[in-house]
Amino acid sequence: MPLLYAVIEFEPAKWYDILMFLSLCENSGSIREKSGFTEVLVQIGPGNTTGLKHTGLSVVMKDVRLSVCEVGRRLTVILALFGGFFMLLGLSGCKSPEEYRKNADETAYEIIRQKQLEAVGEVEDFTIEKPSDTLRRRLLEGQKLQYSGPWSLGTAQLERPEHWPQDDYPDDMNMIALVPLEELEEKLTLTLFAALQIGARNSFSYQTQKEEIFRKALGLDLERNEFRNIFTQQVDNLISTDGSGDRTESGTRHSSITGISRTLEQGATFTGQLAVDLANLLTLGGASSLGLKADASVSIPLLRGSGAHIVTEPLTQAERDVIYAIWEFERYKRIFAVSVASEYLDVLRLLDRRGNEEANYRRLIWLVRWSRRLAEAGDMDMIQVDQAVQRELRARSQWIQARQSCERSLDDFKVLLGLPVDANIVLDGGELEELTGVVSSSMIDLSMFDVDPNEEAPPADAPIHIRQPSQEGAGPYELELKTAARMALDNRLDLRVAQENIFDAQRDVIIKADQLGAELTLLGSSSVGARRSVGSATSDDARLRLNQAVHSALLTLDLPIERTAERNDYRDSLILLERAVRDVGLLEDQVKLDIRDGLRSLRSTRESLQIQAAAVKVAERRVSSTDMNLEAGRALMRDSLEAQDSLLSAQNSLTSAVINYRVTELELQRDMGLLKVGRKGLWQEFDPEEIEK
């Protein structure tokens, strides 16, 4: 049968389309320029008249019927070249940075949920995303505070630089505000519970601790990825011209390489590839050839580096690191909550002290005026007046120092919460009044200090019986030492991390010992088919014939002759194991010391409460008595001043004792590992009655 041809007309400069079309044809007869078109005469095969429409091209075919088998085979090659590429591109390559970020978030949060359940037995909401409308930003803008630039208002307010990825991070996300906007314009009044919640949302260190968990979760996902199926896809398109020989050769090569690899937990690694090439000559008759090659390989360690316990050690450590991060965060939440409460109450203590110093200063101003009037009347000598003046000057100095200490303590408290240091924030003084009332009603009993005026005083040389401190009037957290220590050893999360580090160190010894041995590895590979290039475009099409496959096997042995570095690593791992054991012993002692100190502090502070409450009562009676005697001329100015100093000291000491006892209760619960803190920063205290249950 006669050979038939097609005349194809292309628009000028459409050479890529011409070359792609030629790859479907047997050979080209001629290529020539016509007015407005490039005409290509190609041999197609025997057939009848037909028409062909090609998108974007003007195609005219005369007396032609395409060979279905030939064109189908060539189209199959094109699909093999580009189909896998576009499939993977659609599944992953077309994702935007924003989609990748959201995918990472979903993966990390799912890991965190799983590990929370494993680490602490429950799951709580967890996110590292912060709202753009933070309280810090609202204070800066609402109270018109000074700041250095947009970075002070948060990441959402930064200008995005050139080439910023297509990602709307950070989202302009808002959360339910703890404080209404109208309350921020002049001043912000904080209760203790509000301060705990604000700290959990705004504290810089609190956010850093949460991000550390998230990063550990991403690290775990990366280690898990080492044991998943890894797919790869590579597509190459080459056009080349070689003029080094007698004739110039020009051609194209289109290649697609699809690969898969997998590492098993026992150490074996499998890889496989399928390569498809389509080589075409643009000269020498336009020959073309199809290349197909499939190969697979396996690597199996038999001695050193073999076994699931060796191969999966990085994954095992990554799994444990996430749990450690969760334990450390839970421990940090308790430390942070107690720190917030301690500094909050310390500010209230200093406010109370400032009030006491101011009242003392006002009284001394009055006393100086009164004494001068008496001196002018000749009823008091100037020595006593000068004593009052000196005490007034000292009282003013103490009042100024109390003001400064109070302001500095409040500034430190703002920094702890992550709020602007110059924000107008005041604390709720009712917290101290409520705390004082609770402690006074439940723990202060002044009857032991009462003296019956009708009772005869014992002789000075009578035997003295000192009343020893006892558990009478003890608070609910003044537990037995052994009970409190046992609970701390069972519940302290930092101690648990240190204990688990011993197992990590033991596994590291095993890993380092394994590296001392000989390395025996079995390698195997198989390949079938052949690749094609422009230089082999005249060859026949390659076929995947299993009976022509090439197989190889290799066994390599690395004898343990030089292992100096490995020897040192092994010895170092044993040292680190000993250090880990010592760290646990040291931390155990520290835990027991914390408990002993906490219980001692509770008992001594409880005694101090009683003493200072009695001291205030005595000082008030003494001030009243000396004032009356001073007016009657039966007392000196020095007596009145000393009585006033004693009252001021007793008042300040009583407030400190009340606050110290409450803070010590919280610290003891923290040190026993029993103070639970939720995601909002609020605590749930341990009920001592549960011990009996």
XYZ file of C-alpha atoms in Angstrom:
693
model
C 0.000 0.000 0.000
C 1.326 3.515 -0.757
C 2.605 5.662 2.048
C 0.402 8.621 2.816
C 1.446 11.998 4.161
C -0.080 14.831 6.116
C 0.573 18.502 5.535
C 0.540 20.296 8.891
C 0.440 24.091 9.061
C 1.665 25.785 12.254
C 1.794 29.421 13.216
C 5.329 30.917 13.051
C 7.688 30.372 15.993
C 5.602 27.410 17.291
C 8.646 25.149 17.168
C 7.876 23.426 20.464
C 4.474 22.355 19.136
C 6.111 21.189 15.925
C 8.632 19.060 17.783
C 5.989 17.562 20.059
C 3.848 16.637 17.080
C 6.781 15.129 15.246
C 7.323 12.822 18.212
C 4.011 11.174 17.278
C 5.058 10.565 13.688
C 7.276 8.032 11.952
C 9.588 10.615 10.359
C 9.446 14.029 8.828
C 9.594 14.575 5.114
C 10.210 18.310 4.993
C 9.776 21.532 6.916
C 9.359 24.752 4.988
C 8.197 28.303 5.592
C 5.065 29.592 3.895
C 3.320 32.877 4.106
C 2.211 33.182 7.718
C 2.690 29.484 8.516
C 5.315 26.801 8.915
C 4.427 23.776 6.749
C 5.494 20.303 7.853
C 5.155 17.266 5.594
C 5.158 14.074 7.655
C 4.657 10.414 6.867
C 1.826 8.989 8.956
C 0.924 5.650 7.480
C -1.579 4.090 5.131
C -5.180 5.143 5.340
C -8.009 7.189 4.007
C -8.871 10.863 4.057
C -9.482 12.201 7.560
C -9.332 15.479 9.465
C -7.582 16.401 12.688
C -8.171 19.271 15.049
C -5.286 20.313 17.302
C -5.940 22.969 19.914
C -4.391 26.255 18.839
C -3.078 24.810 15.515
C -4.289 24.863 11.952
C -4.003 21.276 10.708
C -4.760 19.952 7.227
C -4.348 16.227 6.486
C -4.947 14.725 3.029
C -5.656 11.070 2.258
C -4.527 9.998 5.737
C -5.688 7.471 8.330
C -3.617 7.390 11.504
C -2.231 4.107 12.744
C -4.173 3.566 15.991
C -1.564 1.289 17.488
C 1.345 3.599 16.737
C -0.332 6.774 17.908
C -1.769 4.977 20.942
C 1.670 3.755 21.900
C 3.132 7.197 21.557
C 0.311 8.783 23.507
C 0.897 6.217 26.221
C 4.481 7.400 26.428
C 3.357 11.021 26.714
C 0.949 10.083 29.491
C 3.683 8.159 31.271
C 5.982 11.143 30.958
C 3.601 13.721 32.260
C 0.700 11.908 33.884
C 2.503 11.014 37.085
C 4.024 14.445 37.271
C 0.721 16.252 37.035
C -0.892 13.809 39.464
C 1.741 14.507 42.130
C 1.606 18.184 41.278
C -2.115 18.167 41.899
C -1.758 16.254 45.172
C 1.080 18.203 46.706
C 3.022 20.494 44.431
C 0.159 22.924 43.958
C -0.287 23.503 47.680
C 0.270 27.028 48.835
C 2.474 27.880 51.821
C -0.717 28.529 53.755
C -1.975 25.013 53.024
C 1.358 23.545 54.080
C 1.192 25.531 57.338
C -2.337 24.382 58.072
C -1.351 20.806 57.311
C 1.579 21.100 59.734
C -0.767 22.531 62.367
C -3.236 19.676 61.974
C -0.458 17.105 62.226
C 1.188 18.701 65.263
C -2.061 19.261 67.154
C -3.140 15.667 66.568
C 0.201 14.424 67.913
C -0.125 16.714 70.939
C -3.619 15.415 71.676
C -2.362 11.844 71.560
C 0.627 12.582 73.762
C -1.414 14.601 76.268
C -3.565 11.564 76.841
C -0.466 9.425 77.251
C 1.404 11.909 79.460
C -1.256 13.285 81.804
C -4.271 11.077 81.126
C -6.474 13.812 79.672
C -6.732 16.083 76.662
C -7.125 19.839 76.892
C -7.421 22.447 74.161
C -4.025 23.530 72.955
C -2.982 26.150 70.435
C 0.032 28.344 69.827
C -1.967 30.879 67.843
C -2.303 34.211 69.603
C -5.084 36.675 68.788
C -4.051 39.836 67.014
C -6.144 41.853 69.459
C -4.113 40.961 72.556
C -4.569 42.774 75.830
C -1.038 44.130 75.459
C -1.928 45.740 72.134
C -5.231 47.056 73.458
C -3.465 48.682 76.399
C -0.816 50.239 74.166
C -3.456 51.717 71.880
C -6.265 52.314 74.367
C -4.123 54.113 76.948
C -1.977 55.764 74.254
C 1.257 54.337 75.634
C 4.656 54.726 74.014
C 6.079 51.982 71.827
C 8.938 51.721 69.354
C 7.175 50.437 66.248
C 4.522 48.141 64.766
C 6.320 45.076 66.155
C 5.259 46.208 69.611
C 1.644 45.601 68.591
C 2.192 42.014 67.470
C 3.102 40.029 64.385
C -0.208 40.818 62.678
C 0.724 44.511 62.524
C 4.035 43.999 60.727
C 4.399 45.103 57.133
C 4.985 42.105 54.909
C 8.287 42.344 53.045
C 8.793 41.618 49.402
C 8.506 37.957 48.392
C 6.393 37.103 51.456
C 4.767 33.676 50.847
C 1.108 33.418 49.900
C -0.017 32.930 53.461
C -2.377 35.052 55.520
C -0.387 34.192 58.675
C -0.871 35.514 61.191
C -4.636 35.584 60.887
C -6.350 38.693 62.162
C -7.952 36.548 64.861
C -9.721 37.880 67.942
C -10.701 36.078 71.125
C -13.288 36.810 73.767
C -11.785 39.667 75.750
C -11.304 39.189 79.483
C -11.531 42.941 79.989
C -14.050 45.195 78.171
C -12.478 47.839 75.961
C -14.072 50.729 77.849
C -12.292 49.645 81.054
C -8.867 50.030 79.448
C -8.904 53.688 78.541
C -8.139 55.061 82.018
C -7.045 52.138 84.184
C -7.317 48.388 84.410
C -8.271 46.788 87.729
C -7.182 43.169 88.092
C -8.370 40.474 90.445
C -6.091 37.534 91.147
C -8.056 35.148 88.934
C -8.124 37.679 86.093
C -4.362 38.078 86.447
C -3.879 34.301 86.149
C -5.879 34.185 82.915
C -4.216 37.275 81.469
C -0.795 35.818 82.222
C -1.652 32.571 80.419
C -2.668 34.565 77.340
C -0.042 37.298 77.286
C 3.104 36.090 79.057
C 6.050 35.793 76.671
C 7.658 32.892 78.528
C 4.310 31.071 78.729
C 3.975 31.289 74.939
C 7.540 30.062 74.454
C 6.827 26.959 76.534
C 3.771 26.152 74.407
C 5.717 26.612 71.181
C 8.358 24.190 72.427
C 5.729 21.444 72.624
C 4.592 22.274 69.101
C 8.146 22.109 67.746
C 8.737 18.752 69.418
C 5.541 17.462 67.787
C 6.774 18.555 64.358
C 10.096 16.841 65.058
C 8.242 13.640 65.888
C 6.292 13.801 62.637
C 9.560 14.180 60.733
C 10.976 11.068 62.406
C 7.804 9.143 61.621
C 8.168 10.189 58.010
C 11.401 8.184 57.819
C 9.310 4.974 57.959
C 6.609 5.988 55.499
C 6.405 5.394 51.746
C 8.332 8.229 50.095
C 7.259 9.013 46.546
C 9.319 11.080 44.121
C 8.609 12.356 40.621
C 11.065 14.009 38.271
C 10.397 15.239 34.722
C 13.156 16.424 32.354
C 12.842 18.013 28.909
C 16.086 18.345 26.926
C 16.811 19.866 23.534
C 20.371 19.596 22.223
C 22.494 20.130 19.120
C 25.783 18.304 18.495
C 28.021 19.673 15.756
C 31.200 17.906 16.734
C 30.847 15.122 14.166
C 30.597 15.012 10.370
C 26.938 15.947 10.564
C 25.045 18.119 12.961
C 22.605 16.201 15.118
C 19.707 17.946 16.837
C 17.110 16.301 19.004
C 14.942 16.304 22.066
C 14.559 13.997 25.018
C 11.618 13.912 27.392
C 12.098 11.865 30.560
C 9.961 10.980 33.535
C 11.317 9.192 36.612
C 8.879 7.924 39.230
C 10.343 6.575 42.450
C 9.319 5.054 45.747
C 11.364 4.201 48.820
C 10.582 2.686 52.197
C 12.648 1.985 55.295
C 11.442 -0.839 57.522
C 11.780 -0.853 61.287
C 14.257 -3.737 61.116
C 16.609 -1.597 59.021
C 15.955 -2.838 55.485
C 15.610 -0.100 52.861
C 13.758 -0.653 49.605
C 13.851 1.659 46.601
C 12.213 1.409 43.198
C 12.192 3.567 40.076
C 10.468 3.607 36.712
C 12.085 5.759 34.041
C 10.395 6.600 30.727
C 12.314 8.393 27.948
C 11.188 9.663 24.556
C 14.151 10.616 22.365
C 13.589 12.308 18.963
C 16.021 13.475 16.304
C 15.218 16.670 14.460
C 17.729 15.732 11.770
C 18.803 12.593 9.989
C 15.302 11.623 9.069
C 13.691 12.448 12.418
C 14.198 9.076 14.106
C 12.705 8.507 17.555
C 13.015 5.876 20.231
C 11.220 5.006 23.432
C 13.174 4.192 26.581
C 11.746 2.216 29.497
C 13.681 1.107 32.517
C 12.550 -0.221 35.882
C 14.920 -0.947 38.716
C 14.645 -1.929 42.370
C 17.200 -2.251 45.135
C 17.313 -3.377 48.735
C 19.825 -2.789 51.527
C 19.680 -5.001 54.619
C 22.037 -4.503 57.585
C 22.821 -7.825 59.208
C 25.131 -6.875 62.088
C 25.880 -3.283 63.127
C 22.879 -1.007 62.710
C 20.356 -3.849 62.475
C 17.344 -4.511 64.662
C 14.265 -2.425 65.405
C 15.704 -1.139 68.702
C 18.644 0.365 66.798
C 16.916 1.598 63.666
C 13.951 3.204 65.401
C 15.926 4.842 68.229
C 15.593 8.396 66.785
C 11.841 7.815 66.486
C 11.650 6.432 70.015
C 13.493 9.450 71.396
C 11.286 11.855 69.434
C 8.163 10.184 70.839
C 9.510 10.572 74.364
C 10.648 14.156 73.772
C 7.063 15.236 73.099
C 5.946 13.665 76.394
C 8.831 15.358 78.213
C 7.819 18.700 76.706
C 4.225 18.210 77.915
C 5.404 17.284 81.428
C 7.726 20.270 81.524
C 4.899 22.560 80.377
C 2.571 21.209 83.043
C 5.274 21.825 85.639
C 5.853 25.306 84.212
C 2.136 26.155 84.402
C 2.155 25.389 88.121
C 5.309 27.408 88.718
C 3.918 30.304 86.690
C 0.551 30.301 88.471
C 2.212 30.343 91.897
C 4.561 33.099 90.733
C 1.603 35.203 89.583
C -0.181 34.684 92.906
C 2.991 35.381 94.899
C 3.808 38.610 93.078
C 0.169 39.720 93.085
C -0.059 39.294 96.855
C 3.376 40.845 97.307
C 2.145 43.992 95.545
C -0.844 44.043 97.915
C 1.516 43.611 100.855
C 3.568 46.589 99.737
C 0.401 48.600 99.172
C -0.645 47.791 102.726
C 2.807 48.723 103.971
C 2.625 52.000 102.054
C -0.690 52.735 103.743
C 0.781 51.921 107.152
C 3.836 54.100 106.481
C 1.624 56.949 105.347
C -0.560 56.669 108.465
C 2.571 56.601 110.613
C 3.944 59.645 108.804
C 0.702 61.558 109.300
C 0.674 60.678 113.012
C 4.252 61.864 113.463
C 3.471 65.147 111.676
C 0.660 65.646 114.166
C 2.912 64.652 117.059
C 5.598 67.168 116.026
C 3.041 69.952 115.798
C 1.596 69.005 119.200
C 5.031 68.846 120.842
C 6.035 72.248 119.459
C 2.898 73.809 120.879
C 3.762 72.333 124.254
C 7.355 73.541 123.956
C 6.152 77.043 123.131
C 4.011 76.915 126.264
C 7.000 75.735 128.290
C 5.436 72.334 129.033
C 7.978 70.255 127.015
C 11.702 70.636 126.537
C 13.236 70.919 123.036
C 15.068 67.591 123.385
C 11.780 65.727 123.153
C 10.615 67.971 120.323
C 13.774 67.200 118.366
C 13.218 63.469 118.941
C 9.789 63.811 117.350
C 11.198 65.828 114.423
C 13.898 63.222 113.761
C 11.322 60.447 113.814
C 9.118 62.482 111.414
C 12.001 62.795 108.946
C 12.681 59.066 109.130
C 8.971 58.337 108.666
C 8.916 60.459 105.500
C 11.925 58.581 104.126
C 10.285 55.220 104.878
C 7.043 56.392 103.269
C 8.865 57.424 100.065
C 10.757 54.118 99.972
C 7.493 52.219 100.467
C 5.949 54.073 97.512
C 8.907 53.299 95.276
C 9.013 49.654 96.327
C 5.310 49.342 95.607
C 5.654 50.904 92.152
C 8.646 48.703 91.269
C 6.864 45.566 92.432
C 3.813 46.463 90.350
C 6.016 47.064 87.293
C 7.659 43.651 87.762
C 4.206 42.106 88.000
C 3.176 43.684 84.682
C 6.277 42.267 83.015
C 5.471 38.820 84.402
C 2.010 38.995 82.808
C 3.406 40.262 79.487
C 1.719 43.674 79.788
C 3.277 47.089 79.105
C 5.245 48.263 82.104
C 3.812 51.788 81.797
C 0.176 50.656 81.595
C -2.189 52.075 84.193
C -3.030 48.929 86.149
C -4.269 48.631 89.705
C -4.857 45.517 91.776
C -8.004 44.686 93.692
C -7.255 45.385 97.352
C -10.282 43.345 98.338
C -8.219 40.200 97.708
C -6.026 40.990 100.729
C -8.991 41.870 102.916
C -10.716 38.619 102.006
C -7.549 36.598 102.594
C -6.934 38.293 105.958
C -10.481 37.578 107.018
C -10.242 33.892 106.109
C -6.905 33.419 107.868
C -7.931 35.411 110.943
C -11.133 33.465 111.428
C -9.581 30.036 110.956
C -6.066 30.313 112.374
C -5.629 33.240 114.762
C -6.494 32.546 118.391
C -5.272 35.165 120.856
C -6.654 33.428 123.937
C -3.287 31.789 124.573
C -1.761 35.243 125.076
C -4.483 36.563 127.357
C -3.441 37.206 130.963
C -5.963 37.247 133.796
C -5.428 40.576 135.608
C -6.646 38.967 138.846
C -4.082 36.159 138.603
C -0.957 36.632 140.640
C 2.235 36.797 138.601
C 4.623 33.888 139.277
C 7.900 34.603 141.048
C 10.818 35.570 138.809
C 12.775 32.505 139.888
C 9.879 30.123 139.286
C 10.522 27.283 136.786
C 9.930 28.368 133.177
C 7.943 26.043 130.949
C 8.279 26.915 127.255
C 5.271 26.015 125.164
C 6.507 24.000 122.198
C 5.067 24.547 118.674
C 2.331 22.035 117.954
C -0.192 21.060 115.309
C -2.940 22.799 117.213
C -4.677 25.183 114.820
C -2.740 23.743 111.857
C -3.971 24.442 108.353
C -5.240 21.733 105.975
C -1.919 21.483 104.116
C 0.261 20.934 107.164
C 0.572 17.238 106.380
C 2.814 14.637 107.909
C 6.316 14.863 106.497
C 6.485 11.296 105.182
C 3.072 11.569 103.538
C 3.904 14.858 101.817
C 7.319 13.612 100.666
C 5.854 10.380 99.292
C 3.240 12.288 97.319
C 5.910 14.619 95.928
C 8.108 11.728 94.807
C 5.112 10.143 93.086
C 3.767 13.262 91.367
C 6.629 15.658 90.593
C 6.832 15.835 86.800
C 10.372 17.183 86.694
C 11.472 14.154 88.728
C 9.640 11.900 86.295
C 11.501 13.475 83.372
C 14.814 12.894 85.153
C 13.875 9.270 85.820
C 12.963 8.696 82.184
C 16.276 10.255 81.140
C 17.963 7.271 82.774
C 16.184 4.931 80.357
C 17.234 7.217 77.509
C 20.835 6.996 78.692
C 20.599 3.203 78.910
C 19.325 2.991 75.353
C 22.150 5.251 74.256
C 24.642 2.813 75.791
C 23.070 0.046 73.704
C 23.319 2.152 70.553
C 26.950 3.053 71.190
C 27.844 -0.568 71.955
C 26.246 -1.638 68.678
C 28.520 0.763 66.794
C 31.572 -1.155 68.070
C 30.716 -4.292 66.105
C 31.355 -5.363 62.530
C 29.149 -4.063 59.747
C 27.672 -6.671 57.430
C 25.295 -5.406 54.768
C 23.454 -7.276 52.045
C 22.764 -5.263 48.901
C 20.573 -6.437 46.055
C 19.366 -4.829 42.865
C 17.410 -5.685 39.720
C 16.844 -3.704 36.576
C 15.051 -4.290 33.309
C 14.787 -2.199 30.149
C 17.002 0.610 28.912
C 17.132 4.391 28.914
C 17.202 6.491 25.750
C 19.019 9.698 24.900
C 19.413 11.837 21.787
C 22.448 9.775 20.864
C 20.441 6.529 20.954
C 17.316 7.900 19.270
C 17.939 5.600 16.280
C 17.738 2.494 18.495
C 14.646 0.328 18.723
C 12.135 1.052 21.405
C 13.011 -0.443 24.743
C 10.804 -3.141 26.223
C 10.362 -4.401 29.780
C 11.217 -8.066 29.323
C 11.659 -9.845 32.636
C 13.681 -12.609 31.023
C 16.281 -9.983 30.096
C 16.460 -8.389 33.541
C 19.802 -7.824 35.240
C 20.153 -8.957 38.859
C 23.003 -8.415 41.287
C 23.780 -9.082 44.929
C 26.553 -7.718 47.086
C 27.628 -8.617 50.600
C 29.915 -6.090 52.294
C 31.798 -6.649 55.541
C 33.459 -3.862 57.517
C 35.586 -5.467 60.217
C 35.852 -3.605 63.556
C 39.540 -2.822 63.218
C 39.374 0.984 63.620
C 36.789 1.959 66.207
C 38.533 4.727 68.187
C 35.717 7.240 67.840
C 33.112 4.579 68.560
C 35.087 3.413 71.598
C 35.147 6.920 73.014
C 31.446 7.378 72.327
C 30.656 4.148 74.148
C 32.702 5.146 77.194
C 31.119 8.581 77.175
C 27.643 7.040 77.110
C 28.427 5.142 80.310
C 29.561 8.367 81.949
C 26.350 10.067 80.875
C 24.356 7.178 82.337
C 26.104 7.634 85.680
C 25.407 11.353 85.486
C 21.725 10.733 84.774
C 21.502 8.494 87.843
C 23.187 11.145 89.965
C 20.815 13.794 88.628
C 17.863 11.742 89.827
C 19.403 11.310 93.272
C 20.140 15.025 93.510
C 16.640 15.948 92.384
C 15.082 13.483 94.831
C 16.932 15.192 97.667
C 15.857 18.581 96.350
C 12.229 17.443 96.197
C 12.339 16.214 99.789
C 14.109 19.407 100.828
C 11.392 21.489 99.156
C 8.733 19.579 101.087
C 10.555 19.840 104.394
C 11.117 23.565 103.902
C 7.500 24.073 102.882
C 6.108 22.305 105.926
C 8.537 24.109 108.232
C 7.578 27.412 106.654
C 3.872 26.694 107.150
C 4.352 25.907 110.824
C 6.619 28.878 111.510
C 4.347 31.248 109.579
C 1.331 29.971 111.515
C 3.145 30.724 114.776
C 4.131 34.112 113.378
C 0.480 34.824 112.603
C -0.407 34.295 116.228
C 2.551 36.313 117.481
C 2.080 39.263 115.147
C -1.682 39.397 115.769
C -0.957 39.553 119.499
C 1.815 42.086 118.858
C -0.602 44.367 116.996
C -3.068 44.142 119.836
C -0.389 44.945 122.421
C 1.072 47.759 120.280
C -2.315 49.386 119.823
C -2.901 49.262 123.584
C 0.578 50.627 124.194
C 0.119 53.542 121.762
C -3.171 54.475 123.373
C -1.661 54.269 126.861
C 1.453 56.317 126.062
C -0.606 58.991 124.329
C -2.701 59.488 127.446
C 0.360 59.452 129.719
C 2.184 61.846 127.426
C -0.656 64.318 127.568
C -0.754 63.961 131.358
C 2.999 64.473 131.570
C 3.642 60.966 132.946
C 5.481 59.701 129.834
C 8.262 60.938 127.588
C 8.160 61.567 123.864
C 10.523 58.633 123.381
C 7.928 56.276 124.897
C 5.293 57.423 122.411
C 7.648 57.148 119.440
C 8.772 53.643 120.381
C 5.160 52.554 120.819
C 4.293 53.905 117.376
C 7.289 52.130 115.810
C 6.237 48.875 117.453
C 2.705 49.233 116.084
C 3.963 49.936 112.559
C 6.322 46.951 112.648
C 3.623 44.615 114.011
C 1.108 45.715 111.362
C 3.556 45.129 108.514
C 4.668 41.808 109.965
C 1.088 40.593 110.368
C 0.263 41.355 106.741
C 3.440 39.579 105.623
C 2.590 36.528 107.742
C -0.918 36.296 106.268
C 0.421 36.480 102.692
C 3.386 34.189 103.352
C 1.156 31.481 104.760
C -1.118 31.526 101.711
C 1.775 31.590 99.256
C 3.511 28.753 101.115
C 0.335 26.660 100.838
C 0.397 27.139 97.065
C 4.126 26.455 96.853
C 3.751 23.239 98.849
C 1.016 22.001 96.520
C 3.214 22.926 93.562
C 6.217 21.118 95.030
C 4.127 18.016 95.709
C 2.970 18.093 92.077
C -0.682 18.279 93.106
C -1.622 21.824 92.038
C -3.475 21.455 88.744
C -3.573 24.366 86.317
C -5.932 24.425 83.338
C -5.343 25.892 79.905
C -6.828 29.231 81.019
C -4.230 29.521 83.780
C -6.641 28.942 86.667
C -5.630 26.474 89.346
C -7.486 23.666 91.033
C -6.129 23.075 94.518
C -5.523 19.676 96.027
C -8.047 18.518 98.586
C -6.141 17.080 101.600
C -9.187 14.979 102.508
C -8.451 12.816 99.467
C -5.470 11.369 101.343
C -7.750 9.784 103.911
C -10.066 8.507 101.184
